[in-house]
Amino acid sequence: ETWYGEEMWALFEAGDLLPDSVLTGEFEQDESSIDLDGVRHAINDAREEALIRQQGREAAEENED
């Protein structure tokens, strides 16, 4: 069984994927635990920032009228 896609993605994330990268098809899965609270916090922050930007756009449109 080969893991070329996963290997390529890992190289890409590390900034090491190049046109001449030699792929082996071997990939070691990261088994570390996920920081779900951190992920939720980041998602909530992004939602709040998007809402603030949207409110700013709406206010700017109202001021144009």
PDB file of C-alpha atoms in Angstrom:
ATOM      1  CA  GLU A   1       0.000   0.000   0.000  1.00  0.00           C
ATOM      2  CA  THR A   2       1.331   3.439  -0.915  1.00  0.00           C
ATOM      3  CA  TRP A   3       0.629   6.888   0.519  1.00  0.00           C
ATOM      4  CA  TYR A   4       1.770   9.281  -2.221  1.00  0.00           C
ATOM      5  CA  GLY A   5      -0.966  11.859  -1.588  1.00  0.00           C
ATOM      6  CA  GLU A   6      -0.267  12.032   2.116  1.00  0.00           C
ATOM      7  CA  GLU A   7       3.472  12.158   1.482  1.00  0.00           C
ATOM      8  CA  MET A   8       3.043  15.012  -1.001  1.00  0.00           C
ATOM      9  CA  TRP A   9       0.798  16.948   1.397  1.00  0.00           C
ATOM     10  CA  ALA A  10       3.304  16.586   4.245  1.00  0.00           C
ATOM     11  CA  LEU A  11       6.084  17.863   1.976  1.00  0.00           C
ATOM     12  CA  PHE A  12       3.850  20.752   0.854  1.00  0.00           C
ATOM     13  CA  GLU A  13       2.975  21.745   4.437  1.00  0.00           C
ATOM     14  CA  ALA A  14       6.660  21.730   5.356  1.00  0.00           C
ATOM     15  CA  GLY A  15       7.502  23.845   2.295  1.00  0.00           C
ATOM     16  CA  ASP A  16       9.625  21.015   0.925  1.00  0.00           C
ATOM     17  CA  LEU A  17       7.530  19.936  -2.086  1.00  0.00           C
ATOM     18  CA  LEU A  18       9.435  20.709  -5.269  1.00  0.00           C
ATOM     19  CA  PRO A  19       8.889  19.698  -8.914  1.00  0.00           C
ATOM     20  CA  ASP A  20      11.810  17.275  -8.623  1.00  0.00           C
ATOM     21  CA  SER A  21      10.890  15.876  -5.184  1.00  0.00           C
ATOM     22  CA  VAL A  22      11.447  12.129  -5.112  1.00  0.00           C
ATOM     23  CA  LEU A  23       8.390  10.361  -3.719  1.00  0.00           C
ATOM     24  CA  THR A  24       8.574   6.972  -2.038  1.00  0.00           C
ATOM     25  CA  GLY A  25       4.894   6.369  -1.328  1.00  0.00           C
ATOM     26  CA  GLU A  26       5.810   5.925   2.331  1.00  0.00           C
ATOM     27  CA  PHE A  27       4.190   8.097   4.966  1.00  0.00           C
ATOM     28  CA  GLU A  28       4.122   7.983   8.745  1.00  0.00           C
ATOM     29  CA  GLN A  29       0.760   9.057  10.137  1.00  0.00           C
ATOM     30  CA  ASP A  30       0.829  11.670  12.911  1.00  0.00           C
ATOM     31  CA  GLU A  31      -0.786   9.982  15.900  1.00  0.00           C
ATOM     32  CA  SER A  32      -0.564  12.953  18.271  1.00  0.00           C
ATOM     33  CA  SER A  33      -3.762  14.182  19.873  1.00  0.00           C
ATOM     34  CA  ILE A  34      -5.602  17.201  18.542  1.00  0.00           C
ATOM     35  CA  ASP A  35      -6.144  20.358  20.600  1.00  0.00           C
ATOM     36  CA  LEU A  36      -9.905  20.603  20.029  1.00  0.00           C
ATOM     37  CA  ASP A  37     -10.301  23.568  22.365  1.00  0.00           C
ATOM     38  CA  GLY A  38      -7.658  25.442  20.398  1.00  0.00           C
ATOM     39  CA  VAL A  39      -9.352  24.577  17.105  1.00  0.00           C
ATOM     40  CA  ARG A  40     -12.746  25.707  18.426  1.00  0.00           C
ATOM     41  CA  HIS A  41     -11.212  28.929  19.703  1.00  0.00           C
ATOM     42  CA  ALA A  42      -9.615  29.640  16.318  1.00  0.00           C
ATOM     43  CA  ILE A  43     -12.903  28.952  14.513  1.00  0.00           C
ATOM     44  CA  ASN A  44     -14.842  31.222  16.854  1.00  0.00           C
ATOM     45  CA  ASP A  45     -12.242  33.984  16.449  1.00  0.00           C
ATOM     46  CA  ALA A  46     -12.471  33.694  12.665  1.00  0.00           C
ATOM     47  CA  ARG A  47     -16.276  33.845  12.784  1.00  0.00           C
ATOM     48  CA  GLU A  48     -16.162  36.935  14.996  1.00  0.00           C
ATOM     49  CA  GLU A  49     -13.668  38.655  12.681  1.00  0.00           C
ATOM     50  CA  ALA A  50     -15.827  37.819   9.644  1.00  0.00           C
ATOM     51  CA  LEU A  51     -18.903  39.235  11.385  1.00  0.00           C
ATOM     52  CA  ILE A  52     -17.060  42.457  12.235  1.00  0.00           C
ATOM     53  CA  ARG A  53     -15.892  42.809   8.618  1.00  0.00           C
ATOM     54  CA  GLN A  54     -19.425  42.180   7.341  1.00  0.00           C
ATOM     55  CA  GLN A  55     -20.850  44.776   9.729  1.00  0.00           C
ATOM     56  CA  GLY A  56     -18.243  47.256   8.517  1.00  0.00           C
ATOM     57  CA  ARG A  57     -19.184  46.626   4.880  1.00  0.00           C
ATOM     58  CA  GLU A  58     -22.878  47.054   5.663  1.00  0.00           C
ATOM     59  CA  ALA A  59     -22.225  50.298   7.554  1.00  0.00           C
ATOM     60  CA  ALA A  60     -20.136  51.624   4.662  1.00  0.00           C
ATOM     61  CA  GLU A  61     -22.923  50.800   2.194  1.00  0.00           C
ATOM     62  CA  GLU A  62     -25.466  52.616   4.389  1.00  0.00           C
ATOM     63  CA  ASN A  63     -23.227  55.694   4.522  1.00  0.00           C
ATOM     64  CA  GLU A  64     -22.963  55.739   0.717  1.00  0.00           C
ATOM     65  CA  ASP A  65     -26.738  56.191   0.386  1.00  0.00           C
TER      66      ASP A  65
END
